[in-house]
Tab-separated table of C-alpha atoms in Angstrom:
chain	number	residue	atom	x	y	z
A	20	MET	CA	-21.791	-12.402	-1.535
A	21	ARG	CA	-18.806	-14.761	-1.936
A	22	ILE	CA	-17.219	-12.411	-4.479
A	23	PHE	CA	-17.315	-9.518	-1.966
A	24	VAL	CA	-15.731	-11.701	0.721
A	25	SER	CA	-13.033	-12.689	-1.770
A	26	ILE	CA	-12.398	-9.038	-2.752
A	27	PHE	CA	-12.114	-7.996	0.909
A	28	GLU	CA	-9.808	-10.933	1.636
A	29	GLU	CA	-7.517	-9.962	-1.236
A	30	ALA	CA	-7.590	-6.295	-0.243
A	31	GLY	CA	-6.686	-7.306	3.333
A	32	GLY	CA	-3.846	-9.500	2.073
A	33	PHE	CA	-2.585	-6.716	-0.175
A	34	ILE	CA	-2.578	-4.158	2.655
A	35	SER	CA	-0.956	-6.664	5.002
A	36	SER	CA	1.809	-7.303	2.425
A	37	PHE	CA	2.374	-3.556	2.117
A	38	TRP	CA	2.598	-3.257	5.899
A	39	LYS	CA	5.081	-6.151	6.192
A	40	THR	CA	7.171	-4.595	3.417
A	41	LEU	CA	7.229	-1.302	5.358
A	42	ILE	CA	8.348	-3.140	8.502
A	43	TYR	CA	11.307	-4.697	6.655
A	44	LEU	CA	12.335	-1.311	5.197
A	45	LYS	CA	14.637	-0.945	8.206
A	46	GLU	CA	16.768	-3.739	6.702
A	47	ILE	CA	17.039	-2.005	3.330
A	48	GLY	CA	20.836	-1.792	3.700
A	49	LYS	CA	21.137	-5.575	3.226
A	50	THR	CA	19.410	-5.383	-0.158
A	51	ARG	CA	21.352	-2.529	-1.814
A	52	LYS	CA	22.845	-4.755	-4.531
A	53	ASP	CA	19.482	-6.331	-5.281
A	54	ILE	CA	17.836	-2.906	-5.539
A	55	VAL	CA	20.380	-1.785	-8.134
A	56	PHE	CA	19.825	-5.044	-10.057
A	57	GLN	CA	16.050	-4.546	-9.943
A	58	ILE	CA	16.312	-0.899	-11.058
A	59	ASN	CA	18.096	-2.241	-14.103
A	60	GLN	CA	15.444	-4.930	-14.642
A	61	ILE	CA	12.478	-2.636	-14.106
A	62	GLY	CA	13.843	0.663	-15.381
A	63	VAL	CA	16.520	0.166	-18.011
A	64	ASN	CA	14.894	-2.892	-19.605
A	65	SER	CA	11.528	-1.087	-19.861
A	66	LEU	CA	13.057	1.912	-21.646
A	67	PRO	CA	12.471	0.829	-25.289
A	68	LEU	CA	8.808	0.075	-24.574
A	69	VAL	CA	8.291	3.333	-22.672
A	70	ILE	CA	10.019	5.410	-25.376
A	71	PHE	CA	7.967	3.788	-28.146
A	72	THR	CA	4.685	4.255	-26.258
A	73	SER	CA	5.366	7.821	-25.198
A	74	ALA	CA	6.501	8.874	-28.683
A	75	PHE	CA	3.135	7.932	-30.147
A	76	LEU	CA	1.344	9.275	-27.084
A	77	GLY	CA	2.921	12.711	-27.637
A	78	MET	CA	2.105	12.711	-31.339
A	79	VAL	CA	-1.530	11.687	-30.757
A	80	ALA	CA	-1.866	14.262	-27.968
A	81	ALA	CA	-0.578	17.067	-30.243
A	82	VAL	CA	-2.750	16.181	-33.245
A	83	GLN	CA	-5.932	15.649	-31.243
A	84	THR	CA	-5.468	18.719	-29.042
A	85	ALA	CA	-4.923	20.817	-32.173
A	86	TYR	CA	-8.087	19.321	-33.735
A	87	GLN	CA	-10.143	20.245	-30.647
A	88	ILE	CA	-8.869	23.791	-30.071
A	89	ARG	CA	-7.969	25.147	-33.507
A	90	ASP	CA	-11.240	27.036	-34.147
A	91	TYR	CA	-11.589	28.496	-30.637
A	92	VAL	CA	-8.213	28.886	-28.970
A	93	PRO	CA	-4.920	30.423	-30.233
A	94	LEU	CA	-2.392	27.702	-31.159
A	95	ILE	CA	0.153	29.029	-28.646
A	96	TYR	CA	-1.883	27.047	-26.119
A	97	LEU	CA	-1.197	23.791	-28.001
A	98	GLY	CA	2.279	23.380	-26.474
A	99	ALA	CA	0.915	24.248	-23.039
A	100	GLY	CA	-1.932	21.728	-23.383
A	101	VAL	CA	0.296	18.899	-24.592
A	102	ALA	CA	3.054	19.557	-22.022
A	103	LYS	CA	0.668	19.877	-19.089
A	104	GLY	CA	-1.405	16.878	-20.156
A	105	VAL	CA	1.695	14.739	-20.562
A	106	MET	CA	3.372	15.802	-17.303
A	107	ILE	CA	0.287	15.690	-15.088
A	108	GLU	CA	-1.585	12.742	-16.501
A	109	LEU	CA	-0.529	10.906	-19.634
A	110	GLY	CA	3.173	10.426	-18.858
A	111	PRO	CA	2.820	8.837	-15.419
A	112	VAL	CA	-0.364	6.866	-16.175
A	113	ILE	CA	0.704	5.386	-19.497
A	114	THR	CA	4.185	4.608	-18.119
A	115	GLY	CA	2.557	2.978	-15.080
A	116	LEU	CA	0.202	0.866	-17.190
A	117	VAL	CA	2.868	-0.189	-19.686
A	118	VAL	CA	5.356	-1.118	-16.955
A	119	ALA	CA	2.602	-2.910	-15.001
A	120	GLY	CA	2.052	-5.124	-18.026
A	121	ARG	CA	5.732	-5.849	-18.518
A	122	VAL	CA	7.182	-5.829	-15.011
A	123	GLY	CA	4.163	-6.627	-12.789
A	124	SER	CA	3.519	-9.824	-14.712
A	125	GLY	CA	7.227	-10.708	-14.655
A	126	ILE	CA	7.468	-10.260	-10.887
A	127	ALA	CA	4.313	-12.342	-10.295
A	128	ALA	CA	5.581	-15.121	-12.577
A	129	GLU	CA	9.035	-15.142	-10.960
A	130	ILE	CA	7.815	-15.189	-7.360
A	131	GLY	CA	4.951	-17.547	-8.269
A	132	THR	CA	7.422	-20.033	-9.740
A	133	MET	CA	9.574	-19.693	-6.627
A	134	LYS	CA	6.493	-20.445	-4.541
A	135	VAL	CA	5.477	-23.610	-6.401
A	136	THR	CA	9.071	-24.906	-6.501
A	137	GLU	CA	9.423	-24.430	-2.715
A	138	GLN	CA	12.074	-21.705	-3.027
A	139	ILE	CA	9.989	-19.432	-0.783
A	140	ASP	CA	9.780	-22.246	1.796
A	141	ALA	CA	13.557	-22.617	1.503
A	142	LEU	CA	13.975	-18.923	2.326
A	143	GLU	CA	11.674	-19.157	5.338
A	144	VAL	CA	13.310	-22.262	6.737
A	145	MET	CA	16.675	-20.460	6.497
A	146	GLY	CA	15.153	-17.657	8.550
A	147	ILE	CA	15.179	-15.186	5.653
A	148	SER	CA	11.993	-13.177	5.252
A	149	PRO	CA	10.623	-13.224	1.684
A	150	TYR	CA	9.390	-9.677	2.333
A	151	ARG	CA	12.927	-8.525	2.963
A	152	PHE	CA	14.564	-10.697	0.312
A	153	LEU	CA	12.025	-10.389	-2.523
A	154	PHE	CA	9.549	-7.570	-1.826
A	155	ILE	CA	11.864	-4.769	-0.640
A	156	PRO	CA	14.269	-4.778	-3.631
A	157	ARG	CA	11.419	-4.870	-6.169
A	158	VAL	CA	9.162	-2.327	-4.483
A	159	VAL	CA	11.974	0.147	-3.745
A	160	ALA	CA	13.435	-0.287	-7.243
A	161	ALA	CA	10.046	0.298	-8.900
A	162	MET	CA	9.437	3.320	-6.670
A	163	ILE	CA	12.726	4.817	-7.914
A	164	ALA	CA	12.583	3.595	-11.527
A	165	LEU	CA	9.054	4.728	-12.377
A	166	PRO	CA	9.671	8.490	-11.875
A	167	MET	CA	12.879	8.147	-13.940
A	168	LEU	CA	10.994	6.402	-16.721
A	169	THR	CA	8.258	9.017	-16.484
A	170	ILE	CA	10.733	11.881	-16.936
A	171	ILE	CA	12.015	10.183	-20.089
A	172	ALA	CA	8.448	9.482	-21.235
A	173	ASP	CA	7.512	13.153	-20.650
A	174	ILE	CA	10.522	14.412	-22.641
A	175	VAL	CA	9.944	11.989	-25.525
A	176	ALA	CA	6.179	12.657	-25.658
A	177	ILE	CA	6.525	16.455	-25.607
A	178	PHE	CA	9.365	16.377	-28.140
A	179	CYS	CA	7.462	14.088	-30.501
A	180	GLY	CA	4.329	16.215	-30.067
A	181	MET	CA	6.359	19.279	-31.022
A	182	ILE	CA	7.959	17.564	-34.038
A	183	ILE	CA	4.653	16.296	-35.389
A	184	SER	CA	3.041	19.743	-34.888
A	185	HIS	CA	5.915	21.380	-36.753
A	186	PHE	CA	6.060	18.999	-39.710
A	187	THR	CA	2.290	18.748	-40.213
A	188	GLY	CA	2.021	22.529	-40.175
A	189	ILE	CA	-0.229	22.703	-37.092
A	190	ALA	CA	2.145	24.948	-35.136
A	191	ASN	CA	5.846	25.534	-35.650
A	192	TYR	CA	8.283	24.425	-32.949
A	193	ILE	CA	8.909	27.990	-31.705
A	194	LEU	CA	5.213	28.564	-31.060
A	195	PHE	CA	4.862	25.117	-29.486
A	196	THR	CA	7.792	25.512	-27.087
A	197	ARG	CA	6.846	29.110	-26.209
A	198	GLY	CA	3.382	27.848	-25.162
A	199	ALA	CA	4.827	24.942	-23.217
A	200	ARG	CA	7.271	27.215	-21.324
A	201	LEU	CA	4.774	30.033	-20.767
A	202	PHE	CA	2.395	27.922	-18.695
A	203	PHE	CA	4.874	25.536	-17.087
A	204	LEU	CA	4.533	25.057	-13.332
A	205	PRO	CA	7.067	22.917	-11.415
A	206	LYS	CA	4.103	21.435	-9.550
A	207	ASP	CA	2.902	19.838	-12.807
A	208	LEU	CA	6.159	17.956	-13.231
A	209	PHE	CA	6.682	16.984	-9.589
A	210	GLY	CA	3.013	16.081	-9.088
A	211	GLY	CA	3.315	13.681	-12.021
A	212	LEU	CA	6.490	12.186	-10.599
A	213	ILE	CA	4.872	11.624	-7.199
A	214	LYS	CA	2.094	9.776	-9.005
A	215	ALA	CA	4.671	7.718	-10.909
A	216	SER	CA	6.378	6.729	-7.662
A	217	ALA	CA	3.041	5.582	-6.217
A	218	PHE	CA	2.315	3.597	-9.393
A	219	GLY	CA	5.724	1.939	-9.042
A	220	ILE	CA	4.836	0.787	-5.529
A	221	ILE	CA	1.422	-0.448	-6.703
A	222	LEU	CA	2.608	-2.451	-9.703
A	223	SER	CA	5.556	-4.091	-7.931
A	224	LEU	CA	3.573	-4.875	-4.785
A	225	SER	CA	0.795	-6.355	-6.895
A	226	GLY	CA	3.296	-8.613	-8.670
A	227	CYS	CA	4.920	-9.664	-5.375
A	228	PHE	CA	1.592	-10.224	-3.586
A	229	TYR	CA	-0.013	-12.366	-6.274
A	230	GLY	CA	3.268	-14.219	-6.781
A	231	MET	CA	3.269	-15.178	-3.102
A	232	GLU	CA	-0.392	-16.211	-3.309
A	233	THR	CA	0.331	-18.700	-6.120
A	234	LYS	CA	-1.036	-22.204	-5.695
A	235	ARG	CA	-1.329	-25.292	-7.876
A	236	GLY	CA	1.659	-25.275	-10.225
A	237	ALA	CA	1.929	-23.762	-13.697
A	238	GLN	CA	-1.788	-22.987	-13.944
A	239	GLY	CA	-1.539	-21.070	-10.678
A	240	VAL	CA	1.430	-19.063	-11.953
A	241	GLY	CA	-0.586	-18.041	-15.044
A	242	LEU	CA	-3.529	-17.013	-12.890
A	243	SER	CA	-1.315	-14.981	-10.542
A	244	THR	CA	0.262	-13.170	-13.483
A	245	THR	CA	-3.136	-12.170	-14.867
A	246	LYS	CA	-4.396	-11.078	-11.444
A	247	ALA	CA	-1.245	-9.021	-10.816
A	248	VAL	CA	-1.593	-7.047	-14.059
A	249	VAL	CA	-5.364	-6.530	-13.788
A	250	THR	CA	-5.176	-5.423	-10.140
A	251	ALA	CA	-2.188	-3.146	-10.763
A	252	SER	CA	-3.929	-1.505	-13.731
A	253	LEU	CA	-7.141	-0.893	-11.793
A	254	LEU	CA	-5.289	0.431	-8.746
A	255	ILE	CA	-3.158	2.728	-10.930
A	256	LEU	CA	-6.340	4.308	-12.336
A	257	LEU	CA	-7.919	4.557	-8.883
A	258	PHE	CA	-4.837	6.153	-7.335
A	259	ASP	CA	-4.419	8.408	-10.360
A	260	TYR	CA	-7.749	9.958	-9.438
A	261	LEU	CA	-7.078	10.088	-5.683
A	262	LEU	CA	-3.593	11.576	-6.049
A	263	GLY	CA	-4.864	13.938	-8.749
A	264	VAL	CA	-7.433	15.299	-6.316
A	265	ILE	CA	-4.866	15.616	-3.513
A	266	ILE	CA	-2.079	17.204	-5.589
A	267	PHE	CA	-3.953	19.245	-8.195
A	268	GLY	CA	-7.440	19.480	-6.715
B	22	MET	CA	15.925	-32.679	20.969
B	23	ILE	CA	12.775	-32.172	18.939
B	24	ARG	CA	9.534	-32.803	20.760
B	25	VAL	CA	6.234	-33.155	18.888
B	26	ARG	CA	2.995	-33.442	20.819
B	27	ASP	CA	-0.567	-34.121	19.573
B	28	LEU	CA	0.075	-32.531	16.204
B	29	GLU	CA	-3.049	-32.111	14.147
B	30	VAL	CA	-3.078	-30.651	10.641
B	31	ASN	CA	-6.195	-30.372	8.507
B	32	PHE	CA	-6.425	-29.019	4.993
B	33	ASP	CA	-9.817	-29.803	3.449
B	34	PHE	CA	-9.393	-33.188	5.121
B	35	PRO	CA	-7.386	-34.383	8.134
B	36	VAL	CA	-3.731	-35.019	7.271
B	37	LEU	CA	-2.126	-35.500	10.677
B	38	LYS	CA	-4.412	-36.808	13.425
B	39	GLY	CA	-2.701	-35.923	16.687
B	40	VAL	CA	0.774	-37.359	16.219
B	41	SER	CA	3.492	-37.309	18.883
B	42	LEU	CA	7.184	-38.082	18.463
B	43	ASP	CA	10.505	-37.362	20.155
B	44	ILE	CA	13.523	-36.978	17.884
B	45	GLU	CA	16.736	-37.652	19.770
B	46	ASP	CA	20.014	-35.836	19.124
B	47	GLU	CA	22.437	-37.425	16.652
B	48	GLU	CA	20.032	-40.065	15.383
B	49	PHE	CA	19.121	-40.728	11.737
B	50	LEU	CA	15.368	-40.975	11.836
B	51	VAL	CA	13.509	-42.033	8.715
B	52	ILE	CA	9.819	-41.322	8.489
B	53	LEU	CA	8.421	-43.947	6.203
B	54	GLY	CA	5.027	-43.875	4.566
B	55	LYS	CA	3.336	-44.145	1.229
B	56	SER	CA	2.612	-41.141	-0.988
B	57	GLY	CA	-0.013	-38.837	0.517
B	58	SER	CA	0.416	-40.209	4.038
B	59	GLY	CA	1.403	-36.776	5.377
B	60	LYS	CA	5.177	-37.257	5.724
B	61	THR	CA	6.123	-33.963	4.079
B	62	VAL	CA	3.357	-32.127	5.948
B	63	PHE	CA	4.792	-33.529	9.178
B	64	ILE	CA	8.347	-32.255	8.654
B	65	LYS	CA	7.142	-28.921	7.240
B	66	THR	CA	5.012	-28.464	10.355
B	67	VAL	CA	7.947	-29.369	12.599
B	68	VAL	CA	10.112	-26.629	11.031
B	69	GLY	CA	7.271	-24.090	11.162
B	70	LEU	CA	6.403	-23.875	7.466
B	71	ILE	CA	2.875	-25.135	8.111
B	72	ARG	CA	0.816	-23.917	11.040
B	73	PRO	CA	-0.886	-26.842	12.775
B	74	ASN	CA	-4.546	-26.777	13.826
B	75	ARG	CA	-3.562	-28.219	17.190
B	76	GLY	CA	-0.510	-29.479	18.999
B	77	GLU	CA	2.943	-28.354	19.962
B	78	VAL	CA	6.419	-28.602	18.442
B	79	SER	CA	9.550	-27.569	20.282
B	80	ILE	CA	13.147	-27.640	19.117
B	81	ASP	CA	15.659	-27.566	21.979
B	82	ASP	CA	12.859	-26.226	24.212
B	83	ILE	CA	12.059	-23.384	21.793
B	84	SER	CA	8.419	-23.511	20.747
B	85	VAL	CA	8.032	-23.540	16.970
B	86	THR	CA	4.240	-23.517	17.069
B	87	ASN	CA	3.612	-20.827	19.673
B	88	GLY	CA	6.907	-18.991	19.994
B	89	GLU	CA	7.779	-15.413	19.146
B	90	PRO	CA	9.248	-14.763	15.644
B	91	LYS	CA	12.660	-14.027	17.241
B	92	GLU	CA	12.586	-17.391	19.009
B	93	LEU	CA	11.571	-19.127	15.797
B	94	LEU	CA	14.501	-17.487	13.995
B	95	LYS	CA	16.808	-18.770	16.735
B	96	ALA	CA	15.438	-22.289	16.272
B	97	ARG	CA	15.782	-22.053	12.494
B	98	LYS	CA	19.479	-21.286	12.708
B	99	ASN	CA	19.738	-24.877	13.930
B	100	ILE	CA	17.724	-26.290	11.027
B	101	GLY	CA	18.772	-27.313	7.555
B	102	PHE	CA	16.180	-28.501	5.049
B	103	VAL	CA	16.701	-30.300	1.759
B	104	PHE	CA	13.551	-30.048	-0.339
B	105	GLN	CA	12.326	-32.746	-2.691
B	106	GLY	CA	13.031	-30.619	-5.784
B	107	ALA	CA	16.183	-29.106	-4.195
B	108	ALA	CA	14.582	-25.591	-4.180
B	109	LEU	CA	17.770	-23.854	-5.258
B	110	PHE	CA	17.393	-20.180	-6.109
B	111	ASP	CA	17.417	-20.003	-9.908
B	112	SER	CA	18.799	-16.479	-10.069
B	113	LEU	CA	21.810	-17.278	-7.870
B	114	THR	CA	24.910	-19.318	-8.710
B	115	VAL	CA	25.790	-22.447	-6.752
B	116	PHE	CA	28.243	-20.391	-4.666
B	117	GLU	CA	25.645	-17.709	-3.906
B	118	ASN	CA	23.024	-20.349	-3.044
B	119	ILE	CA	25.282	-21.933	-0.437
B	120	ALA	CA	26.645	-18.601	0.809
B	121	LEU	CA	23.199	-17.023	1.283
B	122	PRO	CA	22.401	-18.357	4.787
B	123	LEU	CA	26.002	-17.701	5.856
B	124	ARG	CA	25.786	-14.064	4.732
B	125	GLU	CA	22.368	-13.598	6.322
B	126	HIS	CA	22.963	-14.930	9.790
B	127	PHE	CA	26.660	-14.898	10.537
B	128	SER	CA	29.275	-12.161	10.646
B	129	LEU	CA	31.819	-13.893	8.451
B	130	THR	CA	34.504	-12.448	6.221
B	131	LYS	CA	34.453	-13.090	2.478
B	132	LYS	CA	37.284	-15.591	2.882
B	133	GLU	CA	35.517	-17.462	5.670
B	134	ILE	CA	32.371	-17.717	3.538
B	135	LYS	CA	34.396	-18.916	0.557
B	136	ASP	CA	36.095	-21.555	2.714
B	137	LYS	CA	32.810	-22.781	4.175
B	138	VAL	CA	31.206	-23.054	0.725
B	139	LYS	CA	34.250	-24.959	-0.549
B	140	LYS	CA	34.181	-27.314	2.442
B	141	SER	CA	30.441	-27.974	2.028
B	142	LEU	CA	30.881	-28.786	-1.649
B	143	GLU	CA	33.785	-31.092	-0.807
B	144	LEU	CA	31.615	-32.930	1.711
B	145	VAL	CA	28.976	-33.624	-0.954
B	146	GLU	CA	31.738	-34.594	-3.403
B	147	LEU	CA	30.954	-31.820	-5.835
B	148	GLU	CA	33.694	-29.388	-6.715
B	149	GLY	CA	34.257	-26.826	-9.451
B	150	VAL	CA	30.587	-25.956	-9.881
B	151	GLU	CA	30.553	-22.742	-7.833
B	152	LYS	CA	29.970	-20.492	-10.825
B	153	LEU	CA	27.192	-22.554	-12.407
B	154	TYR	CA	23.489	-21.731	-12.140
B	155	PRO	CA	20.968	-24.388	-10.972
B	156	ALA	CA	19.586	-24.691	-14.522
B	157	GLN	CA	23.008	-25.943	-15.630
B	158	LEU	CA	23.018	-28.838	-13.118
B	159	SER	CA	21.604	-32.370	-13.335
B	160	GLY	CA	18.968	-33.603	-10.821
B	161	GLY	CA	21.567	-35.404	-8.733
B	162	MET	CA	23.906	-32.413	-8.702
B	163	LYS	CA	21.046	-30.142	-7.613
B	164	LYS	CA	20.343	-32.459	-4.656
B	165	ARG	CA	24.008	-32.358	-3.700
B	166	VAL	CA	24.080	-28.564	-3.863
B	167	ALA	CA	20.901	-28.439	-1.756
B	168	ILE	CA	22.580	-30.719	0.790
B	169	ALA	CA	25.706	-28.525	0.709
B	170	ARG	CA	23.522	-25.452	1.355
B	171	ALA	CA	21.807	-27.213	4.266
B	172	ILE	CA	25.075	-28.254	5.958
B	173	ALA	CA	27.066	-25.073	5.229
B	174	TYR	CA	26.052	-23.288	8.431
B	175	GLU	CA	26.410	-26.476	10.475
B	176	PRO	CA	22.859	-26.789	11.777
B	177	LYS	CA	22.111	-29.325	14.453
B	178	TYR	CA	19.074	-30.786	12.658
B	179	ILE	CA	18.867	-31.517	8.942
B	180	PHE	CA	15.598	-32.544	7.285
B	181	PHE	CA	15.454	-34.357	3.949
B	182	ASP	CA	12.232	-34.508	1.954
B	183	GLU	CA	12.295	-37.599	-0.298
B	184	PRO	CA	16.068	-37.443	-0.903
B	185	THR	CA	16.130	-40.247	-3.482
B	186	THR	CA	12.865	-39.592	-5.300
B	187	GLY	CA	13.088	-38.625	-8.963
B	188	LEU	CA	16.656	-39.858	-9.342
B	189	ASP	CA	17.901	-42.756	-11.424
B	190	PRO	CA	18.866	-45.856	-9.344
B	191	GLU	CA	22.596	-45.194	-9.611
B	192	THR	CA	22.316	-41.555	-8.479
B	193	ALA	CA	19.836	-42.536	-5.744
B	194	LEU	CA	22.364	-45.047	-4.440
B	195	LYS	CA	25.111	-42.403	-4.479
B	196	ILE	CA	22.907	-39.960	-2.535
B	197	THR	CA	22.061	-42.714	-0.019
B	198	LYS	CA	25.747	-43.448	0.593
B	199	LEU	CA	26.535	-39.752	0.700
B	200	LEU	CA	23.940	-39.103	3.428
B	201	LYS	CA	25.128	-42.092	5.440
B	202	ASP	CA	28.750	-40.908	5.291
B	203	LEU	CA	27.772	-37.307	5.936
B	204	TRP	CA	25.778	-38.245	9.016
B	205	LYS	CA	28.782	-40.093	10.423
B	206	LYS	CA	31.145	-37.216	9.588
B	207	ILE	CA	29.184	-34.245	10.897
B	208	LYS	CA	27.395	-36.040	13.752
B	209	GLY	CA	24.158	-34.114	13.273
B	210	THR	CA	20.566	-35.204	13.698
B	211	PHE	CA	19.171	-36.279	10.334
B	212	ILE	CA	15.444	-36.628	9.688
B	213	ALA	CA	14.401	-37.962	6.291
B	214	VAL	CA	10.970	-38.744	4.890
B	215	THR	CA	10.706	-41.311	2.144
B	216	HIS	CA	8.782	-44.230	0.741
B	217	ASP	CA	12.057	-45.847	-0.364
B	218	PHE	CA	12.771	-48.793	1.931
B	219	GLY	CA	16.156	-49.468	0.305
B	220	PHE	CA	17.271	-46.020	1.432
B	221	THR	CA	15.693	-46.509	4.865
B	222	GLU	CA	17.378	-49.843	5.465
B	223	GLU	CA	20.739	-48.356	4.545
B	224	VAL	CA	20.714	-45.221	6.681
B	225	ALA	CA	18.089	-45.307	9.440
B	226	THR	CA	18.918	-45.723	13.091
B	227	ARG	CA	15.187	-45.539	13.790
B	228	ILE	CA	11.995	-45.687	11.722
B	229	ALA	CA	8.690	-43.929	12.250
B	230	TRP	CA	5.983	-45.433	10.045
B	231	LEU	CA	3.262	-42.928	9.203
B	232	LYS	CA	-0.052	-44.356	8.106
B	233	GLY	CA	-3.437	-42.652	7.879
B	234	GLY	CA	-2.205	-39.549	9.699
B	235	ARG	CA	-0.799	-41.486	12.676
B	236	PHE	CA	2.502	-43.120	13.579
B	237	GLU	CA	1.708	-46.829	13.513
B	238	PHE	CA	5.238	-47.857	14.445
B	239	VAL	CA	8.300	-46.173	15.888
B	240	GLY	CA	11.418	-48.269	16.436
B	241	LYS	CA	14.425	-50.053	14.931
B	242	VAL	CA	14.601	-51.261	11.319
B	243	ASN	CA	14.822	-54.943	12.240
B	244	GLU	CA	11.799	-54.621	14.535
B	245	PHE	CA	9.874	-52.984	11.697
B	246	LYS	CA	10.746	-55.845	9.349
B	247	LYS	CA	9.424	-58.383	11.837
B	248	LEU	CA	5.981	-56.739	11.961
B	249	ASP	CA	3.347	-59.041	10.549
B	250	VAL	CA	1.473	-56.423	8.521
B	251	LYS	CA	0.730	-56.926	4.827
B	252	GLU	CA	1.368	-53.293	3.833
B	253	ILE	CA	4.861	-53.407	5.295
B	254	GLN	CA	5.861	-56.290	3.041
B	255	ALA	CA	5.351	-53.963	0.053
B	256	TYR	CA	8.260	-51.833	1.275
B	257	PHE	CA	10.620	-54.798	1.074
B	258	VAL	CA	10.288	-54.981	-2.702
B	259	LYS	CA	13.436	-53.059	-3.516
B	260	THR	CA	13.280	-50.511	-6.259
B	261	PHE	CA	16.960	-50.947	-7.107
C-alpha cells in the first residue's frame, strides 16, 4: 500500500513541477542565454555518444531486417524497413534513452548538489524561482536539442545500415536507397521528431524534479540521479507507445 | 521591523515551540544557541524558506507566512541571506554571483551593475576576484563573496547563518570585524545565528538565547552574562 502512495506522491510532484515550469514559460526571455548554453550541454556534448549508438543501431537494423525478410520479401523493401523503423521508432527512442542516461543523470546531480549546498535556498531567498532559473533553460533546451540529435541519429543510422548492406552483399546501395525513398512519408520523420521533443521534456524534467527532491547529502544526490534515469527511461517507453498510437495509430 | 508570533515548526519532532520575537530596525541581533537548538530553522522560517506549522511572521507588515507570492517577493527584495556554506552558484563567476539579484530585480544598466558589484567587493575588502569561480576561492573568501552578494542590492535586513563556523580563528576574527564595520557603515538590520560567544560579544547589540525550541533570554550582552545559569557559562569559554 505504502509503495502505491509513494508512486502517486511522486507522480503528483512530477506533474506539479511540469505545471510550474509551464507557468514560468512566460519569462522565457530572461533565460535566452542559459537556453543556448544548455542546448550546447545537452545537444552538442551528446553528439559523439548519439552518433556511435545510432551507427551500430543502423547496422544491426539492416542485418537483422535482411535476415528476417530475405526468403519472403524482395530486398528493395530492406531500405524502406530500415528507414521507417529508424525514423518512427529506433531513432527517437534510442536517442531519448541514451541522452536520458547522460543528461538526465547530470541534471539531477547538478540540481541535487545545489539543493544540499543551499544554493536553491539562496535562489529562493533572492526571490528568484528555481523553476524559472533552472527548469526552464534545461527543459526548453532538451525539447529543442532532442529532435536535432534525432535527425542526426536517423541520418547516421540509415547511412550505416546502407553501407553495411552494400559491403556485406545483402543489397547494394542503389537498391537500398530506392526502397527507402519509395516508401518515405514526411509523417514518419515528423512523427519521430515530435516523439523526440516529448522525450526531451521528459528526461530533463525528470532530472530537474529528482534534483529538487534531493535530501541527505551525497547519498541523496546518488539516489536522485538513479531515480531520474530510471523514471525518464520508463516514461520514454510509456510515451513512445502513447504518442505512437496518437500519431501513427 | 520583523515581527514573529507563536512560531511553531515540527519536523519528525518539535523544533520551535511557539516562539515570539520582535526584531527592531538597525539593530545587530545575535541568536545564540547550541547546535541543533533550531537557530537556523528559525531564520529560515522568518525568511519564508521553511513553512511553519503554526504562527505568523511579518516583515515591515508584509506577511511572510500567509501572504501572496507577490507580497513575499516584495518582502524578499528587502532581505539578504548569508548561508553557512556561502551557497555561491558554482557555475557562475564571483561577478555573476553578485550581479544575479541586481539583474533579476532592478532595471540597471551594465555599468551600474558593474559599479555596484565593485562597491560590494570593496566593502568586504575583496577586490580583483570578479572573474574567479567559487571553486577557486578559500572558505573565508567564499564567505566574503556571499556577504558581498547579500549587500549588493542594499536590503534592509541581512541574515547570517553561522558566519564564523568552519573558519580558522584568524579568518573568523576578520569576518567578525568585517561584519561589525559593515553594520556601522550600511546601517542595516543584521540578524546572525551562532554558537560562537566571542563573535556575539563583539558584534551584538542584543542577544536572543534559543534553548529547547524557546527563547530563554532576550536582552543585552551584559545582562546575558550576569545570568546565573550553568549552560551559559559554557559560552564564555572563548574558542579563540
